[in-house]
Short mmCIF file of N, CA and C in Angstrom, two decimals:
data_model
loop_
_atom_site.label_atom_id
_atom_site.label_comp_id
_atom_site.label_asym_id
_atom_site.label_seq_id
_atom_site.Cartn_x
_atom_site.Cartn_y
_atom_site.Cartn_z
N MET A 180 8.63 -34.47 -5.09
CA MET A 180 8.95 -32.98 -4.32
C MET A 180 7.52 -31.49 -5.09
N GLN A 181 8.74 -31.85 -6.18
CA GLN A 181 7.75 -30.80 -7.15
C GLN A 181 6.08 -30.67 -7.48
N GLN A 182 5.59 -31.68 -7.53
CA GLN A 182 4.14 -31.54 -7.39
C GLN A 182 4.19 -31.32 -5.97
N GLU A 183 4.28 -31.89 -5.09
CA GLU A 183 3.67 -31.27 -3.77
C GLU A 183 3.49 -29.48 -3.45
N ASP A 184 4.70 -29.47 -4.01
CA ASP A 184 5.04 -27.70 -4.08
C ASP A 184 3.51 -27.10 -5.39
N ASP A 185 3.58 -27.83 -6.01
CA ASP A 185 2.31 -27.59 -6.97
C ASP A 185 0.59 -27.40 -6.64
N LEU A 186 0.50 -28.82 -5.43
CA LEU A 186 -0.43 -29.04 -5.26
C LEU A 186 -0.75 -28.42 -3.90
N ARG A 187 0.19 -28.14 -3.03
CA ARG A 187 -0.31 -26.64 -2.14
C ARG A 187 -0.62 -25.06 -2.39
N GLY A 188 0.23 -24.96 -3.83
CA GLY A 188 0.04 -23.79 -4.44
C GLY A 188 -1.45 -23.99 -4.98
N LEU A 189 -1.88 -24.75 -5.53
CA LEU A 189 -3.00 -24.51 -6.32
C LEU A 189 -4.31 -25.02 -4.81
N ALA A 190 -4.25 -25.74 -3.85
CA ALA A 190 -4.74 -25.38 -2.49
C ALA A 190 -5.37 -23.95 -2.25
N LYS A 191 -4.20 -23.52 -2.27
CA LYS A 191 -3.88 -21.98 -1.71
C LYS A 191 -4.67 -20.68 -2.59
N VAL A 192 -4.13 -21.41 -4.01
CA VAL A 192 -4.84 -20.68 -5.04
C VAL A 192 -6.40 -20.58 -4.70
N MET A 193 -7.12 -22.09 -4.65
CA MET A 193 -8.44 -22.43 -4.72
C MET A 193 -9.53 -22.24 -3.37
N ASP A 194 -8.49 -21.75 -2.42
CA ASP A 194 -8.96 -21.20 -1.00
C ASP A 194 -9.38 -19.37 -1.22
N PHE A 195 -8.06 -18.99 -1.96
CA PHE A 195 -8.68 -17.38 -2.16
C PHE A 195 -9.60 -17.25 -3.20
N MET A 196 -9.94 -18.16 -4.40
CA MET A 196 -10.88 -17.56 -5.00
C MET A 196 -11.96 -17.66 -4.71
N ARG A 197 -12.41 -18.75 -3.69
CA ARG A 197 -13.17 -19.83 -2.52
C ARG A 197 -13.70 -17.81 -1.42
N ALA A 198 -12.84 -17.42 -0.88
CA ALA A 198 -12.62 -16.39 -0.42
C ALA A 198 -13.34 -15.05 -1.42
N VAL A 199 -12.95 -14.50 -2.12
CA VAL A 199 -13.49 -13.87 -2.94
C VAL A 199 -14.98 -13.87 -3.51
N SER A 200 -15.02 -14.95 -4.20
CA SER A 200 -16.33 -15.70 -4.53
C SER A 200 -17.28 -15.35 -3.13
N ILE A 201 -17.46 -15.40 -2.24
CA ILE A 201 -17.89 -15.53 -0.83
C ILE A 201 -18.31 -13.73 -0.64
N ILE A 202 -16.84 -13.10 -0.91
CA ILE A 202 -17.24 -11.65 -1.01
C ILE A 202 -17.79 -10.91 -2.05
N LEU A 203 -17.90 -11.62 -2.90
CA LEU A 203 -18.73 -10.49 -4.26
C LEU A 203 -20.09 -11.31 -3.70
N VAL A 204 -20.50 -12.23 -3.34
CA VAL A 204 -21.82 -12.48 -3.10
C VAL A 204 -22.42 -11.80 -2.18
N VAL A 205 -21.74 -11.85 -0.94
CA VAL A 205 -21.76 -10.88 -0.27
C VAL A 205 -22.16 -9.15 0.10
N MET A 206 -21.29 -9.07 -1.00
CA MET A 206 -21.02 -7.39 -1.74
C MET A 206 -22.82 -7.46 -2.60
N ASN A 207 -22.83 -8.01 -3.44
CA ASN A 207 -23.83 -8.51 -4.14
C ASN A 207 -25.34 -8.10 -2.76
N VAL A 208 -25.02 -8.82 -2.21
CA VAL A 208 -26.52 -9.08 -1.46
C VAL A 208 -26.77 -8.03 -0.43
N TYR A 209 -25.52 -7.02 -0.47
CA TYR A 209 -26.05 -5.68 0.42
C TYR A 209 -26.48 -5.19 -0.52
N ALA A 210 -25.65 -5.49 -1.54
CA ALA A 210 -25.96 -3.90 -2.69
C ALA A 210 -26.97 -3.80 -3.19
N ILE A 211 -28.17 -4.88 -3.08
CA ILE A 211 -29.20 -4.64 -3.77
C ILE A 211 -30.30 -3.81 -2.52
N PRO A 212 -31.00 -2.90 -3.37
CA PRO A 212 -31.54 -1.68 -2.67
C PRO A 212 -32.60 -2.07 -1.81
N PRO A 213 -33.20 -2.02 -0.90
CA PRO A 213 -34.46 -2.25 -0.25
C PRO A 213 -35.54 -1.74 -0.23
#
């Protein structure tokens, strides 16, 4: 039971990190001066 909770938390962290990385990439793309 504890392991399932850990896996669910890890999956949530992975989704959060993925969203943050995508936001950073988008910000870098739009931050480049034309």
